[in-house]
C-alpha cells in the first residue's frame, strides 16, 4: 500500500487461534472444542456474570473513562496507589500504549525468540529495530537478555511465563535482571497467566513497582475467564502510568468489562477451581502425549507446546479440525514442527487425545 508508512508495509499481521464459528462454516461441524487460545474452559466467573446482568440497563451511558472503581480495587488488592494502575482493552492495548508512548524510530527493543508476537509487531509499527534473544531449550538466560541490550535499547519485553514456550523468570533471575539492567531501560513483564502459574520459584515482581522502570502486565482473560470482554491492567511507577494515560483512548474499557472485572476479583473460589483444573489437566495431557510419542514443553501456565516428529504442526492442526478439535499450529512463530494445546475441561482433554490418536493412525 503506497499510502502507508514504509515500515508498516513490512509488518506481519497477528493471526489469532481459529474461531469456533469459522470451523463450523468451513467444515460444517457443530460439536467443536477449542484448545487453541489458552482460554479458561469453564466459562466466566459467576460473580462477573451477575455484575454484567445488573448493569445491562445502563448501556446507553458511556463508561467511566478512568475505570476508577476497578483501579481502586486493584490498588487495594496489591497494596499499591491508584496512580500505579492503568486499565486497558486487553493486554494488547496496553502493549500498544507502551510502544506508542515510549518508542521513537531511533530506538531498539529486545524480545526473546518465539515470544508473544505482539511485542514485535507493535514495536515494529513504531519503526524501531528489534533485537531478538536466542533461547536454549525454551528457557530464559539472564546473561543473554542483558547482552542483547545496546545503547539504543528503550524497552525489553518478557512474557512471564512466555507464550508459547513457557519460559519464565524465577525469583533469582528477576532479581539479577533488575539489578543489572540499565536504569534508562523500560522492562515490561507480561504476567498474563499469573494466577495459573504452578511453580514454587515464580518471581514476585510487584515489589519493584516504583523502584525500577518496570511495567507489569496482567489480564482478566485467562484465570478469570473474561477473554471476550477484553480487559487487562498494568502496574508501574506513577510517572510511567501518567505517561501512558496521555496516549490512552477515552472510554477504552467498556462498562460491562469494568463491572465484570470488579466482581471477578472477589471470586477467589472460581480462580482456585480454574488453577486446579489446569494443574490436573496438564498432568493428564503431558502423560498421554508422552505415551503417544510426542516431546512436550509443559509451561507453568495452562498450555503445552508439542513437538511433532514426522509431521509439521500445521498438518496435525488440519487433521484435528476434521474431528472438531482446534489447537494452534506454531508456523507463524517459526516453530513448524510444533503445535500448542491449552488445558480444557476433563471431557475436552480426553476428546483431544482420542482425536489425536485417530490422526496418528491415519497419517
mmCIF file of C-alpha atoms in Angstrom:
data_model
loop_
_atom_site.group_PDB
_atom_site.id
_atom_site.type_symbol
_atom_site.label_atom_id
_atom_site.label_comp_id
_atom_site.label_asym_id
_atom_site.label_seq_id
_atom_site.Cartn_x
_atom_site.Cartn_y
_atom_site.Cartn_z
ATOM 1 C CA UNK A 1 0.000 0.000 0.000
ATOM 2 C CA UNK A 2 1.691 3.212 -1.215
ATOM 3 C CA UNK A 3 -0.046 5.492 1.282
ATOM 4 C CA UNK A 4 1.123 3.502 4.312
ATOM 5 C CA UNK A 5 4.334 4.236 6.163
ATOM 6 C CA UNK A 6 7.157 2.133 4.698
ATOM 7 C CA UNK A 7 7.744 0.007 7.775
ATOM 8 C CA UNK A 8 4.001 -0.749 8.095
ATOM 9 C CA UNK A 9 4.011 -2.500 4.714
ATOM 10 C CA UNK A 10 6.678 -4.855 6.048
ATOM 11 C CA UNK A 11 4.664 -5.885 9.102
ATOM 12 C CA UNK A 12 3.121 -9.322 9.505
ATOM 13 C CA UNK A 13 -0.436 -9.401 10.803
ATOM 14 C CA UNK A 14 -1.195 -11.128 14.075
ATOM 15 C CA UNK A 15 -3.060 -14.372 13.458
ATOM 16 C CA UNK A 16 -5.172 -15.494 16.445
ATOM 17 C CA UNK A 17 -6.375 -19.007 17.157
ATOM 18 C CA UNK A 18 -9.035 -20.232 14.734
ATOM 19 C CA UNK A 19 -12.546 -19.291 15.975
ATOM 20 C CA UNK A 20 -15.162 -21.994 16.547
ATOM 21 C CA UNK A 21 -17.685 -20.328 14.204
ATOM 22 C CA UNK A 22 -15.123 -20.276 11.386
ATOM 23 C CA UNK A 23 -14.590 -24.027 11.656
ATOM 24 C CA UNK A 24 -18.353 -24.545 11.662
ATOM 25 C CA UNK A 25 -18.675 -22.532 8.446
ATOM 26 C CA UNK A 26 -15.750 -24.179 6.687
ATOM 27 C CA UNK A 27 -16.262 -27.819 7.674
ATOM 28 C CA UNK A 28 -19.922 -27.965 8.590
ATOM 29 C CA UNK A 29 -19.103 -29.411 12.017
ATOM 30 C CA UNK A 30 -21.231 -28.474 15.017
ATOM 31 C CA UNK A 31 -19.649 -30.170 18.030
ATOM 32 C CA UNK A 32 -16.347 -28.317 18.271
ATOM 33 C CA UNK A 33 -13.897 -27.763 21.110
ATOM 34 C CA UNK A 34 -11.292 -25.036 21.091
ATOM 35 C CA UNK A 35 -7.934 -25.618 22.784
ATOM 36 C CA UNK A 36 -6.058 -23.008 20.777
ATOM 37 C CA UNK A 37 -6.094 -19.687 22.618
ATOM 38 C CA UNK A 38 -5.230 -20.537 26.231
ATOM 39 C CA UNK A 39 -8.729 -19.555 27.364
ATOM 40 C CA UNK A 40 -10.453 -20.624 30.551
ATOM 41 C CA UNK A 41 -12.624 -23.631 29.554
ATOM 42 C CA UNK A 42 -15.108 -23.419 32.451
ATOM 43 C CA UNK A 43 -16.681 -20.143 31.353
ATOM 44 C CA UNK A 44 -16.626 -16.710 33.013
ATOM 45 C CA UNK A 45 -16.562 -16.054 36.726
ATOM 46 C CA UNK A 46 -20.141 -16.454 38.047
ATOM 47 C CA UNK A 47 -19.788 -13.250 40.050
ATOM 48 C CA UNK A 48 -18.781 -11.452 36.875
ATOM 49 C CA UNK A 49 -21.898 -12.690 35.081
ATOM 50 C CA UNK A 50 -24.128 -11.376 37.870
ATOM 51 C CA UNK A 51 -22.425 -7.992 37.714
ATOM 52 C CA UNK A 52 -22.952 -7.812 33.943
ATOM 53 C CA UNK A 53 -26.668 -8.519 34.238
ATOM 54 C CA UNK A 54 -27.022 -5.812 36.856
ATOM 55 C CA UNK A 55 -25.588 -3.045 34.654
ATOM 56 C CA UNK A 56 -27.160 -4.008 31.311
ATOM 57 C CA UNK A 57 -29.830 -1.261 31.605
ATOM 58 C CA UNK A 58 -27.015 1.323 31.747
ATOM 59 C CA UNK A 59 -25.600 0.579 28.304
ATOM 60 C CA UNK A 60 -26.936 3.861 26.945
ATOM 61 C CA UNK A 61 -24.295 5.677 29.009
ATOM 62 C CA UNK A 62 -20.575 5.992 28.409
ATOM 63 C CA UNK A 63 -18.440 4.056 30.893
ATOM 64 C CA UNK A 64 -16.126 5.665 33.432
ATOM 65 C CA UNK A 65 -13.202 6.619 31.213
ATOM 66 C CA UNK A 66 -10.733 6.180 34.082
ATOM 67 C CA UNK A 67 -12.122 2.854 35.398
ATOM 68 C CA UNK A 68 -11.990 4.425 38.864
ATOM 69 C CA UNK A 69 -13.549 1.647 40.938
ATOM 70 C CA UNK A 70 -11.659 -1.143 39.197
ATOM 71 C CA UNK A 71 -8.353 0.685 39.592
ATOM 72 C CA UNK A 72 -9.201 1.363 43.222
ATOM 73 C CA UNK A 73 -9.923 -2.304 43.836
ATOM 74 C CA UNK A 74 -6.742 -3.453 42.092
ATOM 75 C CA UNK A 75 -4.651 -0.941 44.040
ATOM 76 C CA UNK A 76 -6.117 -2.124 47.337
ATOM 77 C CA UNK A 77 -5.665 -5.804 46.482
ATOM 78 C CA UNK A 78 -1.978 -5.373 45.645
ATOM 79 C CA UNK A 79 -1.228 -2.662 48.223
ATOM 80 C CA UNK A 80 -0.429 -0.016 45.635
ATOM 81 C CA UNK A 81 -1.607 3.513 44.915
ATOM 82 C CA UNK A 82 -4.243 4.109 42.237
ATOM 83 C CA UNK A 83 -1.539 6.162 40.495
ATOM 84 C CA UNK A 84 0.284 2.865 39.930
ATOM 85 C CA UNK A 85 -2.583 1.297 37.957
ATOM 86 C CA UNK A 86 -3.903 1.664 34.412
ATOM 87 C CA UNK A 87 -6.595 -0.417 32.703
ATOM 88 C CA UNK A 88 -6.753 -1.345 29.037
ATOM 89 C CA UNK A 89 -8.783 -3.109 26.375
ATOM 90 C CA UNK A 90 -6.878 -6.328 26.983
ATOM 91 C CA UNK A 91 -3.116 -6.547 27.471
ATOM 92 C CA UNK A 92 -2.718 -5.940 23.739
ATOM 93 C CA UNK A 93 -3.911 -2.352 24.054
ATOM 94 C CA UNK A 94 -1.556 -1.821 26.987
ATOM 95 C CA UNK A 95 1.366 -3.079 24.891
ATOM 96 C CA UNK A 96 0.307 -0.679 22.148
ATOM 97 C CA UNK A 97 0.141 2.194 24.663
ATOM 98 C CA UNK A 98 3.664 1.390 25.825
ATOM 99 C CA UNK A 99 5.137 1.336 22.329
ATOM 100 C CA UNK A 100 3.248 4.483 21.325
ATOM 101 C CA UNK A 101 4.263 6.413 24.437
ATOM 102 C CA UNK A 102 7.923 5.494 24.654
ATOM 103 C CA UNK A 103 9.328 4.425 21.280
ATOM 104 C CA UNK A 104 10.965 6.633 18.663
ATOM 105 C CA UNK A 105 12.372 5.385 15.323
ATOM 106 C CA UNK A 106 15.952 5.571 16.592
ATOM 107 C CA UNK A 107 15.183 3.226 19.498
ATOM 108 C CA UNK A 108 15.602 -0.539 19.778
ATOM 109 C CA UNK A 109 13.502 -3.194 21.505
ATOM 110 C CA UNK A 110 14.636 -6.517 22.954
ATOM 111 C CA UNK A 111 12.412 -9.587 22.727
ATOM 112 C CA UNK A 112 13.179 -13.278 23.058
ATOM 113 C CA UNK A 113 12.919 -15.686 20.157
ATOM 114 C CA UNK A 114 9.472 -17.323 19.830
ATOM 115 C CA UNK A 115 7.958 -14.816 22.269
ATOM 116 C CA UNK A 116 4.404 -13.457 22.031
ATOM 117 C CA UNK A 117 4.345 -11.947 18.533
ATOM 118 C CA UNK A 118 2.517 -8.749 19.514
ATOM 119 C CA UNK A 119 5.654 -7.431 21.275
ATOM 120 C CA UNK A 120 7.463 -7.319 17.938
ATOM 121 C CA UNK A 121 4.521 -6.309 15.731
ATOM 122 C CA UNK A 122 3.528 -3.278 17.801
ATOM 123 C CA UNK A 123 7.163 -2.226 18.260
ATOM 124 C CA UNK A 124 7.929 -2.556 14.553
ATOM 125 C CA UNK A 125 4.842 -0.420 13.842
ATOM 126 C CA UNK A 126 6.786 2.404 15.529
ATOM 127 C CA UNK A 127 9.669 1.891 13.100
ATOM 128 C CA UNK A 128 12.187 0.577 15.630
ATOM 129 C CA UNK A 129 14.752 -2.203 15.363
ATOM 130 C CA UNK A 130 14.042 -5.497 17.128
ATOM 131 C CA UNK A 131 16.907 -7.350 18.807
ATOM 132 C CA UNK A 132 15.933 -10.974 19.299
ATOM 133 C CA UNK A 133 17.473 -13.058 22.062
ATOM 134 C CA UNK A 134 18.054 -16.719 21.245
ATOM 135 C CA UNK A 135 16.751 -19.090 23.913
ATOM 136 C CA UNK A 136 18.153 -22.533 24.572
ATOM 137 C CA UNK A 137 15.794 -25.390 25.461
ATOM 138 C CA UNK A 138 12.948 -22.856 25.617
ATOM 139 C CA UNK A 139 14.322 -21.280 28.799
ATOM 140 C CA UNK A 140 15.429 -17.761 29.652
ATOM 141 C CA UNK A 141 19.040 -16.865 30.299
ATOM 142 C CA UNK A 142 19.507 -13.520 32.071
ATOM 143 C CA UNK A 143 23.022 -13.050 30.730
ATOM 144 C CA UNK A 144 21.819 -13.420 27.139
ATOM 145 C CA UNK A 145 18.997 -10.930 27.714
ATOM 146 C CA UNK A 146 21.411 -8.376 29.152
ATOM 147 C CA UNK A 147 23.880 -8.938 26.306
ATOM 148 C CA UNK A 148 21.158 -8.073 23.789
ATOM 149 C CA UNK A 149 20.802 -4.586 25.273
ATOM 150 C CA UNK A 150 22.542 -1.815 23.329
ATOM 151 C CA UNK A 151 22.901 1.948 23.947
ATOM 152 C CA UNK A 152 19.767 2.389 21.797
ATOM 153 C CA UNK A 153 17.591 -0.114 23.662
ATOM 154 C CA UNK A 154 14.481 1.531 25.102
ATOM 155 C CA UNK A 155 12.264 -1.447 26.039
ATOM 156 C CA UNK A 156 12.744 -5.109 26.952
ATOM 157 C CA UNK A 157 9.605 -7.267 26.618
ATOM 158 C CA UNK A 158 9.439 -10.537 28.557
ATOM 159 C CA UNK A 159 6.469 -12.872 28.866
ATOM 160 C CA UNK A 160 6.497 -14.370 32.326
ATOM 161 C CA UNK A 161 5.704 -17.115 31.546
ATOM 162 C CA UNK A 162 6.060 -16.564 27.839
ATOM 163 C CA UNK A 163 3.663 -17.788 25.193
ATOM 164 C CA UNK A 164 4.148 -20.277 23.525
ATOM 165 C CA UNK A 165 7.427 -21.511 25.058
ATOM 166 C CA UNK A 166 6.513 -21.356 28.754
ATOM 167 C CA UNK A 167 9.870 -19.713 29.554
ATOM 168 C CA UNK A 168 9.715 -17.806 32.839
ATOM 169 C CA UNK A 169 11.791 -15.797 35.286
ATOM 170 C CA UNK A 170 12.221 -17.288 38.730
ATOM 171 C CA UNK A 171 12.872 -15.083 41.759
ATOM 172 C CA UNK A 172 16.653 -15.213 41.444
ATOM 173 C CA UNK A 173 16.599 -14.472 37.723
ATOM 174 C CA UNK A 174 14.296 -11.471 38.058
ATOM 175 C CA UNK A 175 16.362 -10.019 40.891
ATOM 176 C CA UNK A 176 19.537 -10.388 38.823
ATOM 177 C CA UNK A 177 17.944 -8.908 35.720
ATOM 178 C CA UNK A 178 16.633 -5.842 37.513
ATOM 179 C CA UNK A 179 19.874 -5.341 39.393
ATOM 180 C CA UNK A 180 21.959 -5.336 36.207
ATOM 181 C CA UNK A 181 19.505 -3.803 33.724
ATOM 182 C CA UNK A 182 20.390 -0.147 32.938
ATOM 183 C CA UNK A 183 18.152 2.364 34.717
ATOM 184 C CA UNK A 184 17.138 4.119 31.487
ATOM 185 C CA UNK A 185 15.510 0.998 30.026
ATOM 186 C CA UNK A 186 11.872 0.033 30.447
ATOM 187 C CA UNK A 187 11.391 -3.599 31.443
ATOM 188 C CA UNK A 188 7.914 -4.867 30.543
ATOM 189 C CA UNK A 189 6.989 -8.109 32.311
ATOM 190 C CA UNK A 190 3.864 -9.718 30.912
ATOM 191 C CA UNK A 191 2.201 -11.828 33.619
ATOM 192 C CA UNK A 192 -0.983 -12.757 31.757
ATOM 193 C CA UNK A 193 -1.004 -16.228 33.344
ATOM 194 C CA UNK A 194 -0.006 -15.160 36.869
ATOM 195 C CA UNK A 195 -2.964 -16.740 38.710
ATOM 196 C CA UNK A 196 -2.499 -20.077 36.924
ATOM 197 C CA UNK A 197 1.255 -20.466 37.430
ATOM 198 C CA UNK A 198 2.097 -23.606 39.408
ATOM 199 C CA UNK A 199 5.854 -23.323 40.032
ATOM 200 C CA UNK A 200 7.091 -22.507 43.528
ATOM 201 C CA UNK A 201 10.036 -20.316 42.489
ATOM 202 C CA UNK A 202 7.940 -17.865 40.455
ATOM 203 C CA UNK A 203 9.123 -14.266 40.824
ATOM 204 C CA UNK A 204 7.393 -11.524 42.825
ATOM 205 C CA UNK A 205 7.572 -8.536 40.526
ATOM 206 C CA UNK A 206 5.202 -6.267 42.482
ATOM 207 C CA UNK A 207 7.976 -5.324 44.913
ATOM 208 C CA UNK A 208 9.777 -3.438 42.129
ATOM 209 C CA UNK A 209 6.903 -1.093 41.314
ATOM 210 C CA UNK A 210 8.094 2.487 41.707
ATOM 211 C CA UNK A 211 11.663 1.379 42.408
ATOM 212 C CA UNK A 212 12.674 0.396 38.877
ATOM 213 C CA UNK A 213 11.435 1.211 35.379
ATOM 214 C CA UNK A 214 9.175 -1.815 35.380
ATOM 215 C CA UNK A 215 5.722 -2.292 33.895
ATOM 216 C CA UNK A 216 3.794 -5.410 34.912
ATOM 217 C CA UNK A 217 1.028 -6.513 32.557
ATOM 218 C CA UNK A 218 -1.853 -8.677 33.731
ATOM 219 C CA UNK A 219 -5.240 -9.674 32.380
ATOM 220 C CA UNK A 220 -8.725 -10.927 33.201
ATOM 221 C CA UNK A 221 -8.739 -13.062 30.044
ATOM 222 C CA UNK A 222 -7.158 -16.214 31.445
ATOM 223 C CA UNK A 223 -7.798 -17.142 35.087
ATOM 224 C CA UNK A 224 -10.960 -15.017 35.352
ATOM 225 C CA UNK A 225 -12.494 -16.223 32.088
ATOM 226 C CA UNK A 226 -13.245 -12.790 30.636
ATOM 227 C CA UNK A 227 -11.374 -13.028 27.318
ATOM 228 C CA UNK A 228 -14.470 -11.991 25.366
ATOM 229 C CA UNK A 229 -14.703 -8.683 27.243
ATOM 230 C CA UNK A 230 -11.079 -7.698 26.520
ATOM 231 C CA UNK A 231 -9.814 -6.219 29.756
ATOM 232 C CA UNK A 232 -6.290 -6.093 31.137
ATOM 233 C CA UNK A 233 -4.334 -3.904 33.513
ATOM 234 C CA UNK A 234 -0.816 -2.743 34.247
ATOM 235 C CA UNK A 235 1.167 -1.740 37.319
ATOM 236 C CA UNK A 236 4.083 0.690 37.224
ATOM 237 C CA UNK A 237 5.560 3.802 38.779
ATOM 238 C CA UNK A 238 3.268 6.830 38.892
ATOM 239 C CA UNK A 239 5.328 8.748 36.325
ATOM 240 C CA UNK A 240 5.177 5.873 33.830
ATOM 241 C CA UNK A 241 1.428 5.404 34.343
ATOM 242 C CA UNK A 242 0.915 9.154 33.875
ATOM 243 C CA UNK A 243 2.765 8.953 30.567
ATOM 244 C CA UNK A 244 0.640 6.020 29.401
ATOM 245 C CA UNK A 245 -2.526 7.927 30.296
ATOM 246 C CA UNK A 246 -1.571 10.540 27.702
ATOM 247 C CA UNK A 247 -1.938 8.012 24.856
ATOM 248 C CA UNK A 248 -4.856 6.036 26.271
ATOM 249 C CA UNK A 249 -8.043 6.441 24.270
ATOM 250 C CA UNK A 250 -11.061 7.795 26.192
ATOM 251 C CA UNK A 251 -13.609 5.167 27.250
ATOM 252 C CA UNK A 252 -11.172 2.435 26.203
ATOM 253 C CA UNK A 253 -12.711 -0.154 28.572
ATOM 254 C CA UNK A 254 -16.436 -0.743 28.229
ATOM 255 C CA UNK A 255 -18.930 -0.716 31.106
ATOM 256 C CA UNK A 256 -19.566 -4.473 31.130
ATOM 257 C CA UNK A 257 -15.847 -5.243 31.213
ATOM 258 C CA UNK A 258 -15.217 -2.855 34.109
ATOM 259 C CA UNK A 259 -18.036 -4.189 36.266
ATOM 260 C CA UNK A 260 -17.310 -7.826 35.427
ATOM 261 C CA UNK A 261 -13.646 -7.388 36.340
ATOM 262 C CA UNK A 262 -14.508 -5.683 39.642
ATOM 263 C CA UNK A 263 -16.721 -8.617 40.615
ATOM 264 C CA UNK A 264 -14.290 -11.256 39.332
ATOM 265 C CA UNK A 265 -11.600 -10.024 41.710
ATOM 266 C CA UNK A 266 -13.800 -11.253 44.565
ATOM 267 C CA UNK A 267 -14.353 -14.688 43.015
ATOM 268 C CA UNK A 268 -11.481 -16.413 44.805
ATOM 269 C CA UNK A 269 -13.108 -19.846 44.691
ATOM 270 C CA UNK A 270 -13.527 -19.619 40.916
ATOM 271 C CA UNK A 271 -9.832 -18.810 40.428
ATOM 272 C CA UNK A 272 -8.834 -21.710 42.692
ATOM 273 C CA UNK A 273 -11.075 -24.038 40.713
ATOM 274 C CA UNK A 274 -9.544 -22.827 37.450
ATOM 275 C CA UNK A 275 -5.984 -23.287 38.717
ATOM 276 C CA UNK A 276 -6.760 -26.798 39.981
ATOM 277 C CA UNK A 277 -8.290 -27.733 36.639
ATOM 278 C CA UNK A 278 -5.156 -26.520 34.849
ATOM 279 C CA UNK A 279 -2.783 -28.387 37.149
ATOM 280 C CA UNK A 280 -4.659 -31.675 36.855
ATOM 281 C CA UNK A 281 -5.239 -31.257 33.131
ATOM 282 C CA UNK A 282 -1.565 -30.643 32.393
ATOM 283 C CA UNK A 283 -0.610 -33.847 34.178
ATOM 284 C CA UNK A 284 -3.147 -35.831 32.158
ATOM 285 C CA UNK A 285 -2.226 -34.272 28.810
ATOM 286 C CA UNK A 286 1.540 -34.449 29.281
ATOM 287 C CA UNK A 287 1.368 -38.145 30.207
ATOM 288 C CA UNK A 288 -0.923 -39.028 27.304
ATOM 289 C CA UNK A 289 1.155 -37.035 24.817
ATOM 290 C CA UNK A 290 4.310 -38.738 26.032
ATOM 291 C CA UNK A 291 2.614 -42.146 25.679
ATOM 292 C CA UNK A 292 1.804 -41.236 22.076
ATOM 293 C CA UNK A 293 5.466 -40.499 21.396
ATOM 294 C CA UNK A 294 5.412 -36.701 21.420
ATOM 295 C CA UNK A 295 8.031 -34.479 23.033
ATOM 296 C CA UNK A 296 6.436 -31.764 25.152
ATOM 297 C CA UNK A 297 7.401 -28.475 26.741
ATOM 298 C CA UNK A 298 4.963 -28.110 29.628
ATOM 299 C CA UNK A 299 4.537 -24.469 30.641
ATOM 300 C CA UNK A 300 3.988 -23.208 34.193
ATOM 301 C CA UNK A 301 0.664 -21.891 32.869
ATOM 302 C CA UNK A 302 -2.274 -23.544 31.076
ATOM 303 C CA UNK A 303 -0.713 -24.704 27.806
ATOM 304 C CA UNK A 304 1.705 -27.271 26.400
ATOM 305 C CA UNK A 305 3.985 -26.917 23.379
ATOM 306 C CA UNK A 306 4.050 -30.216 21.478
ATOM 307 C CA UNK A 307 6.759 -31.297 19.041
ATOM 308 C CA UNK A 308 5.753 -33.428 16.070
ATOM 309 C CA UNK A 309 8.284 -35.972 14.807
ATOM 310 C CA UNK A 310 7.159 -36.948 11.316
ATOM 311 C CA UNK A 311 4.625 -34.247 10.510
ATOM 312 C CA UNK A 312 4.533 -30.490 10.692
ATOM 313 C CA UNK A 313 2.366 -28.965 13.399
ATOM 314 C CA UNK A 314 0.154 -27.426 10.729
ATOM 315 C CA UNK A 315 -0.637 -30.903 9.362
ATOM 316 C CA UNK A 316 -1.670 -32.168 12.820
ATOM 317 C CA UNK A 317 -3.691 -28.989 13.287
ATOM 318 C CA UNK A 318 -5.513 -29.531 9.989
ATOM 319 C CA UNK A 319 -6.303 -33.169 10.697
ATOM 320 C CA UNK A 320 -7.587 -32.436 14.194
ATOM 321 C CA UNK A 321 -10.010 -29.895 12.747
ATOM 322 C CA UNK A 322 -11.780 -32.750 10.953
ATOM 323 C CA UNK A 323 -12.605 -34.193 14.375
ATOM 324 C CA UNK A 324 -13.849 -30.847 15.660
ATOM 325 C CA UNK A 325 -10.752 -30.112 17.747
ATOM 326 C CA UNK A 326 -8.964 -26.757 17.384
ATOM 327 C CA UNK A 327 -5.351 -26.460 18.559
ATOM 328 C CA UNK A 328 -2.777 -23.834 17.500
ATOM 329 C CA UNK A 329 -0.164 -24.514 14.864
ATOM 330 C CA UNK A 330 3.083 -22.670 15.510
ATOM 331 C CA UNK A 331 4.199 -21.885 11.967
ATOM 332 C CA UNK A 332 3.743 -18.134 12.453
ATOM 333 C CA UNK A 333 6.190 -18.342 15.371
ATOM 334 C CA UNK A 334 8.814 -20.113 13.279
ATOM 335 C CA UNK A 335 8.123 -23.429 15.025
ATOM 336 C CA UNK A 336 6.898 -25.556 12.121
ATOM 337 C CA UNK A 337 7.462 -28.831 13.970
ATOM 338 C CA UNK A 338 5.185 -27.838 16.843
ATOM 339 C CA UNK A 339 1.605 -27.187 17.818
ATOM 340 C CA UNK A 340 0.265 -25.756 21.072
ATOM 341 C CA UNK A 341 -2.650 -27.077 23.068
ATOM 342 C CA UNK A 342 -4.194 -25.489 26.135
ATOM 343 C CA UNK A 343 -5.806 -27.360 29.001
ATOM 344 C CA UNK A 344 -9.561 -27.792 28.595
ATOM 345 C CA UNK A 345 -12.167 -29.445 30.737
ATOM 346 C CA UNK A 346 -11.637 -33.107 31.629
ATOM 347 C CA UNK A 347 -14.007 -34.096 28.827
ATOM 348 C CA UNK A 348 -12.288 -31.813 26.299
ATOM 349 C CA UNK A 349 -8.837 -33.099 27.217
ATOM 350 C CA UNK A 350 -9.952 -36.679 26.654
ATOM 351 C CA UNK A 351 -11.601 -35.839 23.382
ATOM 352 C CA UNK A 352 -8.414 -34.129 22.163
ATOM 353 C CA UNK A 353 -6.311 -37.189 22.988
ATOM 354 C CA UNK A 354 -8.823 -39.519 21.303
ATOM 355 C CA UNK A 355 -8.821 -37.347 18.179
ATOM 356 C CA UNK A 356 -5.016 -37.169 18.172
ATOM 357 C CA UNK A 357 -4.800 -40.968 18.389
ATOM 358 C CA UNK A 358 -7.039 -41.219 15.305
ATOM 359 C CA UNK A 359 -4.975 -38.626 13.451
ATOM 360 C CA UNK A 360 -1.739 -40.518 14.135
ATOM 361 C CA UNK A 361 -3.206 -43.807 12.948
ATOM 362 C CA UNK A 362 -4.468 -42.188 9.766
ATOM 363 C CA UNK A 363 -1.210 -40.498 8.801
#
